[in-house]
Coordinates of C-alpha atoms in Angstrom, one line a residue:
M1 CA 0.1 -0.4 0.0
E2 CA 2.9 2.4 1.2
A3 CA 4.3 1.8 -2.9
L4 CA 0.1 3.0 -4.2
I5 CA 0.5 5.5 -2.2
R6 CA 3.8 7.4 -3.5
S7 CA 2.3 6.5 -7.1
L8 CA -0.6 8.3 -6.4
Q9 CA 1.5 10.8 -4.7
D10 CA 3.6 11.1 -8.4
I11 CA 0.7 11.2 -9.9
V12 CA -1.2 14.5 -7.9
G13 CA 0.4 15.6 -5.5
P14 CA 1.7 15.1 -2.1
P15 CA -1.1 17.3 -1.0
H16 CA -4.1 16.0 -3.1
V17 CA -3.4 12.6 -1.5
L18 CA -5.0 12.3 2.0
T19 CA -4.3 9.2 4.5
S20 CA -4.4 10.8 8.3
A21 CA -8.0 10.3 10.2
A22 CA -8.9 14.0 10.3
A23 CA -8.3 14.8 6.5
K24 CA -10.2 12.0 5.7
R25 CA -13.0 12.5 7.6
R26 CA -15.2 14.3 5.5
Y27 CA -14.8 11.9 2.6
C28 CA -15.2 8.8 4.7
R29 CA -18.4 10.0 6.5
G30 CA -21.9 10.4 4.9
Y31 CA -23.3 13.5 4.9
R32 CA -26.3 11.8 6.8
Y33 CA -25.9 8.3 7.0
G34 CA -22.9 5.8 7.0
Q35 CA -19.0 6.0 8.0
G36 CA -15.6 3.8 7.5
D37 CA -12.3 4.1 6.4
A38 CA -9.8 4.4 3.5
A39 CA -6.4 4.0 2.6
A40 CA -6.2 7.2 0.8
V41 CA -8.5 9.9 -0.8
V42 CA -7.3 11.4 -3.6
R43 CA -8.3 14.3 -5.4
P44 CA -7.2 14.6 -9.1
G45 CA -6.8 18.1 -10.5
S46 CA -7.5 16.7 -14.5
L47 CA -9.4 14.1 -16.7
R48 CA -5.7 12.5 -17.3
Q49 CA -4.8 12.7 -13.5
M50 CA -8.1 10.5 -12.5
W51 CA -7.7 8.2 -15.2
Q52 CA -3.9 7.5 -14.1
V53 CA -5.1 7.4 -10.9
L54 CA -7.6 4.4 -12.1
Q55 CA -5.2 3.0 -13.7
A56 CA -2.5 2.7 -10.4
C57 CA -5.4 1.5 -8.4
H58 CA -6.7 -1.4 -11.1
A59 CA -3.1 -2.8 -10.8
A60 CA -2.7 -2.6 -7.1
D61 CA -6.1 -4.6 -7.1
T62 CA -7.6 -2.2 -5.3
I63 CA -11.2 -0.9 -4.2
V64 CA -12.0 3.3 -5.8
I65 CA -15.2 4.8 -4.3
C66 CA -16.2 8.0 -6.9
Q67 CA -17.5 10.7 -4.8
A68 CA -18.2 14.7 -5.8
A69 CA -19.7 16.7 -2.8
N70 CA -20.5 13.6 -0.6
T71 CA -24.1 14.8 0.0
G72 CA -26.1 12.1 -0.7
L73 CA -28.5 10.5 2.0
T74 CA -28.3 6.6 1.9
G75 CA -24.3 6.5 2.7
G76 CA -23.7 5.4 -1.4
S77 CA -20.7 8.1 -2.2
S78 CA -18.6 7.1 1.3
P79 CA -17.0 3.5 2.4
A80 CA -19.4 1.1 4.5
E81 CA -18.0 0.4 8.0
A82 CA -16.4 -3.2 7.1
G83 CA -16.3 -5.9 4.5
Y84 CA -14.4 -5.2 2.2
D85 CA -11.8 -7.5 0.8
R86 CA -9.7 -5.3 -0.8
P87 CA -8.2 -1.8 0.3
V88 CA -10.2 1.2 -0.3
I89 CA -9.4 4.4 -2.7
V90 CA -12.3 7.6 -2.3
L91 CA -11.8 9.3 -5.3
N92 CA -12.9 12.7 -5.2
T93 CA -13.7 14.4 -8.2
L94 CA -14.5 18.2 -6.9
R95 CA -11.5 19.7 -8.5
L96 CA -12.4 18.4 -11.8
R97 CA -14.9 21.8 -12.9
R98 CA -14.7 22.1 -16.2
L99 CA -18.4 22.8 -17.9
E100 CA -18.3 23.5 -21.9
L101 CA -21.4 24.7 -23.6
L102 CA -23.0 23.2 -26.7
A103 CA -25.1 24.4 -29.3
Q104 CA -25.5 28.0 -27.9
G105 CA -26.4 26.2 -24.0
Q106 CA -29.1 23.7 -25.1
Q107 CA -26.8 20.9 -23.9
V108 CA -24.0 21.1 -21.8
L109 CA -20.5 18.7 -21.4
T110 CA -19.6 18.3 -17.6
Q111 CA -16.4 16.9 -15.6
P112 CA -17.6 15.2 -12.1
G113 CA -16.7 17.8 -10.4
V114 CA -19.3 20.2 -11.9
T115 CA -22.3 21.4 -9.1
L116 CA -25.3 22.0 -10.1
D117 CA -25.1 25.5 -8.6
Q118 CA -22.4 25.7 -10.8
L119 CA -24.4 24.9 -14.0
E120 CA -27.3 27.0 -13.1
R121 CA -25.0 30.2 -12.4
T122 CA -23.5 29.2 -16.3
L123 CA -26.7 28.9 -17.7
K124 CA -28.8 31.8 -16.2
P125 CA -27.6 34.5 -18.7
L126 CA -28.5 32.4 -21.6
G127 CA -31.8 31.9 -20.6
R128 CA -31.9 28.3 -19.6
E129 CA -32.0 25.9 -16.4
P130 CA -30.3 22.6 -16.0
H131 CA -32.5 19.4 -15.0
S132 CA -33.0 20.6 -11.3
V133 CA -33.0 24.0 -9.7
I134 CA -32.5 24.4 -5.8
G135 CA -33.0 21.6 -3.6
S136 CA -29.7 19.4 -4.1
S137 CA -28.5 22.4 -5.7
C138 CA -28.4 24.2 -2.1
M139 CA -25.8 21.5 -0.7
G140 CA -23.7 21.4 -3.7
A141 CA -24.7 18.1 -5.2
S142 CA -22.6 17.4 -8.4
V143 CA -23.9 16.9 -12.0
T144 CA -22.5 13.7 -12.2
G145 CA -23.9 12.5 -8.5
G146 CA -27.6 13.3 -10.1
I147 CA -27.1 10.9 -13.1
C148 CA -25.3 8.2 -11.5
N149 CA -28.0 8.0 -8.6
N150 CA -31.2 8.8 -10.1
S151 CA -31.6 11.6 -8.9
G152 CA -35.3 12.9 -9.4
G153 CA -35.5 17.1 -8.7
S154 CA -38.6 18.6 -8.2
L155 CA -39.4 19.9 -11.9
I156 CA -42.3 17.9 -12.8
R157 CA -41.8 18.5 -16.3
R158 CA -38.3 17.3 -16.5
G159 CA -38.3 14.0 -15.0
P160 CA -35.5 11.9 -13.5
A161 CA -31.6 12.9 -14.2
Y162 CA -30.6 11.1 -17.5
T163 CA -28.9 10.7 -20.6
Q164 CA -27.5 8.2 -22.7
L165 CA -24.7 10.2 -23.8
A166 CA -21.2 9.3 -21.2
L167 CA -17.5 9.1 -21.0
Y168 CA -16.9 6.4 -18.6
A169 CA -14.5 3.9 -17.2
Q170 CA -15.1 0.0 -16.4
V171 CA -13.5 -3.1 -15.6
D172 CA -15.0 -5.5 -18.2
G173 CA -15.7 -9.5 -17.4
D174 CA -11.8 -10.1 -18.5
G175 CA -10.5 -7.9 -15.3
Q176 CA -8.7 -5.0 -18.1
L177 CA -9.5 -1.5 -17.7
R178 CA -11.1 0.4 -20.3
L179 CA -12.3 3.8 -21.1
V180 CA -15.6 4.2 -23.2
N181 CA -16.7 7.0 -25.1
H182 CA -20.2 7.5 -26.2
L183 CA -20.5 11.2 -25.6
G184 CA -21.4 11.5 -29.3
L185 CA -17.7 13.7 -29.9
E186 CA -15.3 12.8 -32.1
L187 CA -12.2 13.6 -29.2
G188 CA -9.6 10.5 -30.3
E189 CA -8.6 7.2 -30.0
T190 CA -6.3 6.3 -27.0
P191 CA -7.8 7.0 -23.3
E192 CA -5.0 9.9 -22.9
E193 CA -5.7 12.1 -26.3
I194 CA -9.5 11.7 -25.9
L195 CA -8.7 12.9 -22.1
D196 CA -6.2 15.9 -23.3
R197 CA -8.7 17.3 -25.4
L198 CA -11.4 17.3 -22.8
D199 CA -8.9 18.9 -20.4
S200 CA -8.0 21.6 -22.6
G201 CA -11.2 22.3 -24.2
Q202 CA -10.6 20.9 -27.7
L203 CA -14.0 20.3 -29.3
P204 CA -14.9 19.2 -32.4
N205 CA -17.5 22.2 -34.3
T206 CA -16.0 24.7 -31.6
N207 CA -16.1 28.3 -32.9
A208 CA -13.7 31.1 -32.5
G209 CA -15.8 32.3 -29.6
G210 CA -16.5 28.8 -28.0
A211 CA -20.5 28.6 -27.4
S212 CA -21.2 26.9 -30.0
A213 CA -18.9 23.7 -28.9
A214 CA -20.0 21.4 -31.0
A215 CA -23.3 22.5 -32.3
D216 CA -23.8 19.9 -34.8
C217 CA -22.2 17.0 -33.7
D218 CA -24.9 13.8 -33.8
C219 CA -26.1 12.3 -30.6
G220 CA -26.3 8.5 -32.8
G221 CA -29.8 8.3 -31.8
R222 CA -29.2 8.5 -28.2
H223 CA -30.8 11.2 -25.5
A224 CA -29.4 13.4 -22.9
S225 CA -32.5 13.7 -20.7
D226 CA -35.7 11.8 -20.7
H227 CA -38.0 12.7 -23.3
E228 CA -41.0 10.7 -22.1
Y229 CA -41.9 11.8 -18.4
A230 CA -43.8 15.0 -19.5
Q231 CA -46.7 12.5 -20.5
H232 CA -45.6 9.3 -18.6
V233 CA -46.5 11.2 -14.8
R234 CA -49.9 12.4 -16.1
D235 CA -51.0 8.8 -16.4
V236 CA -52.8 9.1 -13.3
D237 CA -54.4 6.0 -13.7
A238 CA -51.8 3.9 -14.0
A239 CA -50.3 1.1 -11.4
T240 CA -46.9 1.9 -11.5
P241 CA -45.0 5.0 -9.9
A242 CA -43.8 8.1 -11.9
R243 CA -40.3 7.2 -11.2
Y244 CA -37.9 5.2 -9.0
N245 CA -34.3 3.6 -8.5
A246 CA -34.6 0.7 -10.1
D247 CA -36.9 1.2 -13.0
P248 CA -35.5 -0.5 -16.3
R249 CA -36.4 2.7 -18.3
R250 CA -33.6 4.6 -17.3
L251 CA -31.0 2.4 -16.2
Y252 CA -28.1 2.9 -19.0
E253 CA -24.6 2.9 -18.8
A254 CA -23.8 5.7 -16.7
S255 CA -27.2 7.0 -15.6
G256 CA -28.2 5.1 -12.3
S257 CA -24.9 3.5 -12.1
A258 CA -24.0 4.2 -8.4
G259 CA -20.6 4.6 -9.1
H260 CA -20.0 0.9 -10.7
V261 CA -18.5 2.8 -13.5
V262 CA -16.2 6.0 -13.3
V263 CA -17.8 8.9 -15.0
F264 CA -15.5 11.2 -17.0
A265 CA -17.4 13.4 -18.6
L266 CA -21.6 13.4 -19.2
R267 CA -23.4 15.4 -22.4
L268 CA -26.6 16.5 -21.5
D269 CA -29.8 18.6 -22.2
T270 CA -30.8 21.8 -20.4
F271 CA -33.9 23.3 -20.4
A272 CA -35.5 26.9 -21.6
A273 CA -36.4 29.0 -17.8
D274 CA -39.4 30.2 -17.1
A275 CA -39.6 33.9 -17.8
S276 CA -42.1 34.4 -15.0
S277 CA -43.9 31.8 -12.9
T278 CA -46.4 32.5 -10.0
V279 CA -46.6 29.8 -6.6
F280 CA -50.1 28.9 -5.0
Y281 CA -49.8 28.1 -1.6
I282 CA -52.7 25.6 -0.6
G283 CA -53.4 24.4 2.8
S284 CA -55.9 21.9 3.8
N285 CA -56.8 19.2 6.7
D286 CA -58.2 16.4 4.2
A287 CA -55.6 14.6 2.5
A288 CA -57.9 13.8 -0.4
E289 CA -58.6 17.0 -1.2
L290 CA -54.6 17.5 -2.0
E291 CA -54.9 14.4 -4.2
D292 CA -57.8 15.7 -6.4
I293 CA -56.0 18.6 -7.2
R294 CA -53.2 16.4 -8.1
R295 CA -55.4 14.2 -10.4
G296 CA -57.3 17.2 -11.8
L297 CA -54.0 19.4 -12.7
L298 CA -52.2 16.4 -14.1
Q299 CA -55.3 15.4 -16.3
Q300 CA -56.7 18.7 -17.3
S301 CA -54.4 21.6 -17.2
P302 CA -52.7 22.4 -20.9
H303 CA -49.4 23.1 -19.2
L304 CA -47.9 20.8 -16.8
P305 CA -46.6 22.4 -13.4
I306 CA -43.2 24.1 -12.6
A307 CA -43.3 22.3 -9.5
G308 CA -45.7 20.9 -6.8
E309 CA -43.9 20.0 -2.9
Y310 CA -46.0 18.6 -0.7
M311 CA -45.4 19.8 3.2
H312 CA -47.2 18.3 6.0
R313 CA -46.9 20.9 8.9
S314 CA -44.5 18.6 11.1
A315 CA -42.2 19.5 7.6
F316 CA -43.1 22.7 8.6
E317 CA -42.0 23.6 12.2
A318 CA -39.3 21.3 11.9
S319 CA -37.5 23.3 8.6
E320 CA -39.2 26.7 10.3
R321 CA -37.2 25.6 13.7
Y322 CA -34.2 23.8 12.5
G323 CA -33.2 25.2 9.4
K324 CA -33.6 28.7 10.3
D325 CA -29.9 29.5 10.2
L326 CA -29.6 27.3 7.0
F327 CA -32.2 29.3 4.9
L328 CA -30.7 32.7 6.2
F329 CA -27.5 31.6 5.1
I330 CA -28.7 30.7 1.0
H331 CA -31.0 33.7 1.0
H332 CA -28.6 36.0 2.1
F333 CA -25.3 34.3 0.2
G334 CA -26.9 31.9 -2.4
T335 CA -25.3 28.6 -3.1
E336 CA -22.0 29.2 -4.5
R337 CA -20.7 29.4 -0.8
L338 CA -22.4 26.5 0.7
M339 CA -19.4 23.8 0.1
Q340 CA -16.8 26.0 1.6
A341 CA -19.2 26.1 5.2
F342 CA -19.9 22.5 5.1
A343 CA -16.6 21.7 5.0
M344 CA -15.4 24.3 7.7
K345 CA -18.3 22.5 9.7
S346 CA -16.8 19.3 9.1
R347 CA -13.1 20.2 9.7
A348 CA -14.7 21.8 13.5
D349 CA -17.0 18.9 14.1
A350 CA -13.7 16.8 14.0
W351 CA -11.6 19.3 16.0
L352 CA -14.1 19.2 18.6
E353 CA -14.7 15.4 18.9
R354 CA -10.8 14.7 18.6
L355 CA -11.5 17.2 22.3
G356 CA -13.9 14.4 23.3
L357 CA -16.6 16.0 23.1
R358 CA -19.7 13.8 21.5
P359 CA -20.6 14.2 17.2
G360 CA -23.1 17.0 16.3
C361 CA -21.4 20.0 18.4
S362 CA -21.1 22.2 15.8
D363 CA -25.1 21.5 14.9
R364 CA -26.0 22.2 18.8
L365 CA -24.1 25.8 18.6
L366 CA -25.7 26.9 15.5
Q367 CA -28.8 26.2 16.8
R368 CA -28.2 28.1 19.8
L369 CA -27.3 30.6 18.0
S370 CA -29.8 30.4 15.5
R371 CA -32.4 31.9 18.0
W372 CA -31.5 35.1 18.0
L373 CA -31.2 35.6 14.4
P374 CA -34.3 37.6 12.9
R375 CA -38.3 36.4 11.3
H376 CA -37.4 34.7 8.5
L377 CA -41.2 33.6 6.9
P378 CA -43.4 35.6 5.7
V379 CA -46.7 36.1 8.1
R380 CA -49.2 34.5 5.7
L381 CA -47.1 31.5 5.7
T382 CA -46.9 30.6 9.4
Q383 CA -50.8 31.5 9.4
Y384 CA -51.1 28.6 6.9
R385 CA -49.2 26.3 9.3
D386 CA -51.1 27.1 12.2
R387 CA -54.5 26.6 10.4
Y388 CA -53.9 23.4 7.9
Q389 CA -52.2 20.4 8.3
H390 CA -51.1 19.7 4.7
H391 CA -49.5 22.5 2.5
L392 CA -48.8 22.2 -1.4
L393 CA -46.6 24.4 -3.0
L394 CA -47.7 24.4 -6.6
K395 CA -45.5 26.8 -9.1
M396 CA -47.0 27.3 -13.0
S397 CA -45.2 28.8 -15.7
E398 CA -46.8 32.3 -16.9
D399 CA -48.6 29.9 -19.6
G400 CA -50.4 27.8 -17.0
T401 CA -51.1 30.2 -14.2
D402 CA -54.7 31.9 -15.5
F403 CA -55.4 28.1 -15.5
A404 CA -54.5 27.0 -12.4
R405 CA -56.2 30.1 -10.8
G406 CA -59.4 29.2 -12.3
F407 CA -59.0 25.5 -11.2
L408 CA -58.2 25.8 -7.4
Q409 CA -60.9 29.2 -7.6
A410 CA -63.5 26.5 -8.5
R411 CA -62.9 24.0 -5.5
M412 CA -61.5 26.6 -2.7
P413 CA -62.2 27.8 -0.6
S414 CA -64.1 24.6 0.9
A415 CA -64.6 23.4 4.3
T416 CA -61.2 21.9 4.9
G417 CA -59.2 24.2 2.8
D418 CA -58.2 27.4 1.4
F419 CA -55.3 28.8 -1.0
L420 CA -53.0 32.0 -1.5
E421 CA -51.4 33.2 -4.3
C422 CA -48.1 34.5 -3.3
D423 CA -46.2 37.5 -3.9
A424 CA -42.2 36.9 -5.4
A425 CA -40.7 37.3 -1.6
E426 CA -43.6 34.4 0.0
G427 CA -43.1 32.1 -2.6
S428 CA -39.0 31.9 -2.9
A429 CA -39.7 31.4 1.2
A430 CA -42.0 28.7 1.1
F431 CA -39.7 26.5 -1.6
L432 CA -36.7 28.2 0.0
N433 CA -38.3 26.6 3.6
R434 CA -39.2 23.3 1.9
F435 CA -36.0 22.7 0.6
V436 CA -33.8 23.0 4.1
V437 CA -35.9 20.5 5.6
G438 CA -33.9 17.4 4.9
A439 CA -30.4 19.7 6.9
A440 CA -33.6 20.7 9.3
I441 CA -34.0 16.9 9.9
V442 CA -29.8 16.5 10.5
R443 CA -29.8 19.2 13.1
Y444 CA -33.2 17.4 15.2
R445 CA -31.1 14.5 15.6
A446 CA -28.3 16.5 16.8
V447 CA -29.9 18.7 19.5
H448 CA -31.8 15.9 20.9
A449 CA -29.5 13.3 20.4
Q450 CA -30.1 12.1 24.2
E451 CA -33.7 11.4 23.2
V452 CA -33.1 9.9 19.0
E453 CA -31.5 6.9 18.4
D454 CA -30.9 7.7 14.5
I455 CA -33.1 8.8 11.2
V456 CA -35.1 6.5 9.9
A457 CA -35.3 7.7 6.5
L458 CA -37.5 6.6 3.7
D459 CA -37.5 7.9 0.3
I460 CA -40.9 6.2 -1.8
A461 CA -42.4 6.2 -5.2
L462 CA -46.7 5.3 -5.1
P463 CA -48.6 4.3 -7.4
R464 CA -49.6 7.0 -9.9
N465 CA -53.2 5.8 -8.9
T466 CA -52.8 6.0 -5.4
R467 CA -55.6 8.1 -3.7
D468 CA -55.1 7.3 -0.2
W469 CA -51.5 8.5 0.1
F470 CA -51.2 9.9 3.3
E471 CA -49.6 7.3 5.2
Q472 CA -51.1 6.5 9.2
L473 CA -48.9 4.4 11.4
P474 CA -50.4 1.7 13.1
H475 CA -50.0 2.8 17.3
E476 CA -47.3 -0.3 17.6
I477 CA -44.8 1.3 15.1
A478 CA -46.2 5.2 16.3
E479 CA -45.1 4.9 19.7
K480 CA -41.6 4.0 18.6
I481 CA -41.1 7.0 16.6
R482 CA -40.0 10.7 18.4
F483 CA -40.6 12.9 15.3
T484 CA -42.1 11.9 12.0
M485 CA -41.6 13.9 8.7
Y486 CA -43.3 14.6 5.8
C487 CA -42.8 15.8 2.5
G488 CA -42.4 15.3 -1.3
H489 CA -42.8 16.0 -4.8
F490 CA -46.4 15.4 -4.9
F491 CA -47.2 15.0 -8.5
C492 CA -44.6 12.3 -8.7
H493 CA -45.9 10.8 -6.0
V494 CA -42.7 10.6 -4.6
M495 CA -42.5 11.3 -1.0
H496 CA -40.0 11.6 1.7
Q497 CA -40.8 10.3 5.1
E498 CA -38.6 10.3 7.7
Y499 CA -38.7 9.1 11.1
L500 CA -36.5 9.9 14.5
V501 CA -36.6 6.8 16.5
R502 CA -37.1 7.0 20.3
K503 CA -33.8 6.1 22.2
G504 CA -32.9 2.3 23.0
E505 CA -35.7 1.2 19.8
D506 CA -34.2 -1.0 17.1
C507 CA -34.0 1.3 14.0
E508 CA -33.6 -1.7 11.8
Q509 CA -37.4 -3.2 12.9
V510 CA -38.9 0.3 12.7
K511 CA -37.7 0.9 9.4
S512 CA -38.7 -3.5 8.4
A513 CA -42.1 -2.7 9.8
I514 CA -42.9 0.5 7.4
L515 CA -41.6 -1.3 4.3
A516 CA -44.1 -3.5 5.0
L517 CA -47.0 -1.6 4.9
L518 CA -45.6 0.1 2.0
D519 CA -45.2 -2.8 0.4
A520 CA -48.6 -3.7 0.6
K521 CA -49.1 -0.4 -1.2
G522 CA -47.2 -1.1 -4.4
A523 CA -44.7 1.3 -3.4
K524 CA -41.0 1.6 -5.0
Y525 CA -38.4 2.4 -2.4
P526 CA -36.2 4.4 -2.7
A527 CA -37.6 6.4 -5.4
E528 CA -34.3 9.1 -6.2
H529 CA -31.4 9.1 -3.5
N530 CA -30.0 5.6 -4.8
V531 CA -30.1 2.6 -2.7
G532 CA -26.9 3.2 -0.9
H533 CA -26.4 1.0 1.8
Q534 CA -29.2 1.2 3.5
Y535 CA -31.5 -0.5 1.0
R536 CA -31.6 -3.9 -0.6
A537 CA -31.1 -3.4 -4.7
E538 CA -34.0 -5.2 -6.5
P539 CA -33.0 -8.1 -8.4
A540 CA -33.3 -5.8 -11.8
L541 CA -31.0 -3.2 -10.3
E542 CA -28.3 -5.9 -9.1
D543 CA -28.1 -7.6 -12.3
F544 CA -27.2 -4.0 -13.9
Y545 CA -24.5 -3.7 -11.5
R546 CA -22.8 -6.9 -12.1
R547 CA -23.2 -6.4 -16.2
L548 CA -21.5 -2.8 -15.6
D549 CA -18.8 -4.2 -13.0
P550 CA -18.1 -7.9 -13.1
T551 CA -15.5 -7.7 -11.0
N552 CA -16.6 -5.5 -8.8
S553 CA -13.9 -3.2 -8.3
F554 CA -16.2 0.4 -8.3
N555 CA -18.8 1.1 -5.1
P556 CA -19.2 -2.4 -4.0
G557 CA -22.0 -3.5 -1.5
I558 CA -23.8 -0.7 -3.1
G559 CA -27.5 -1.8 -2.0
K560 CA -27.0 -4.4 0.4
T561 CA -24.9 -6.6 -2.2
S562 CA -21.7 -8.0 -2.1
R563 CA -18.8 -6.4 -1.2
L564 CA -16.0 -8.7 -2.5
K565 CA -14.1 -9.1 -5.8
H566 CA -16.4 -11.3 -8.6
W567 CA -19.6 -10.6 -6.3
R568 CA -18.6 -13.6 -4.4

């Protein structure tokens, strides 16, 4: 192993090969779940260096776990605790941030460290957007992570993150490491030639300004997004989910690979940004009322909503209280500084733990400080929090606003619900409050560590024809849970259900009992966060992994599969 470490240092430079426990901590510990160890964390500074790192690791017969921002919620981008039969190297790609615009920004070519936030800011002057805006982008998540992990996102018309155009490395059945170029771009014959051209931005058909790079490159019949989803989601009587992690429709090479190939570059569609939009905030004490709105708009509206986000009152309250400082940070500074903030927080936690303090000290300190921060949510939203149990945030484009307004006015106010049309500040605050809820639950666990055993986080896809969608847990399960949070991408019927289990209770038993209830409903899980080390991969998904990675060299153990070489 010492010889490999020296070789890696020669390739990327000693500062970018991390071997001490403190330096490796943020790379070997999942954002919400899981922690393990690695012989080293390597941070290449070019695609050619990344290829050389892979070659050295392959020659040394090590496992490679690829990772960008390490923001996943199921531990799938960090090592597991034990059970590997070979040394583990974490390959962090965040230094690889080159981003090329293709066809005047209608497509992009991204290196593996490009973040959603970076892509969003690059496209904004062109009036275009990436697949996902806000949500995962708030946490510094990478574009490649979204593709590899079947991320769904909140934007209804765009479906799951997906492309058939990728440049990736894999170890084939004969044990040979090879580079596969399915970008639809002629970049050369050898890996070195291909990667050097991408590193320097020398793409075919680039004009003098570079803005129209590869404008007329043929995709070879492959797609760079899910072209079918907008119609697929409208079928509200289908007995299958709109999207879920193991859906065979959207498992293709890098897409859904969960790290079983090493992605060097992706080619993706971008989308025209809506010039203006309107947010309707809908509250109800009857879950069926929201389902009727969902079905009616999907079936009748000429224009699909931009987004339709659900929050239970408990999620609103948790986000309002425990996500306040993150809300204000994003509101005032944007998302571009979040990655640095999380890195600083991780270093502070490592230092405090070395002093013998229990994990989560920084969260508890930040929560104390947040009490002194100013009120951050508009009054009308907090009034709806008090009046209604169920909240639906509906964002419509300019073309669809009049129809949605008339549709809602014909139904509300009702005996159980009402809606308001938000001004710009209210609409922005509503969606930001929704999207800090995941971090708020992590904060809740840290603050209440004496009362909470851990988080059981479920990410489920209900069949499109489900009417009885809101969960009512039996007493024997509910009594083991201290706090329950429900939110989700409502029009896709993708729900995030998180349970803070009472201290001393068995989290795995609680999880198994809840999953049995979901199985009876025909739910699929996970819906969009990948199986990680928390969910068992369905047979079709495991077979996909085996075909991609027959020697089990890259990110073994995902989906509770074998961590041993050749899947033994």
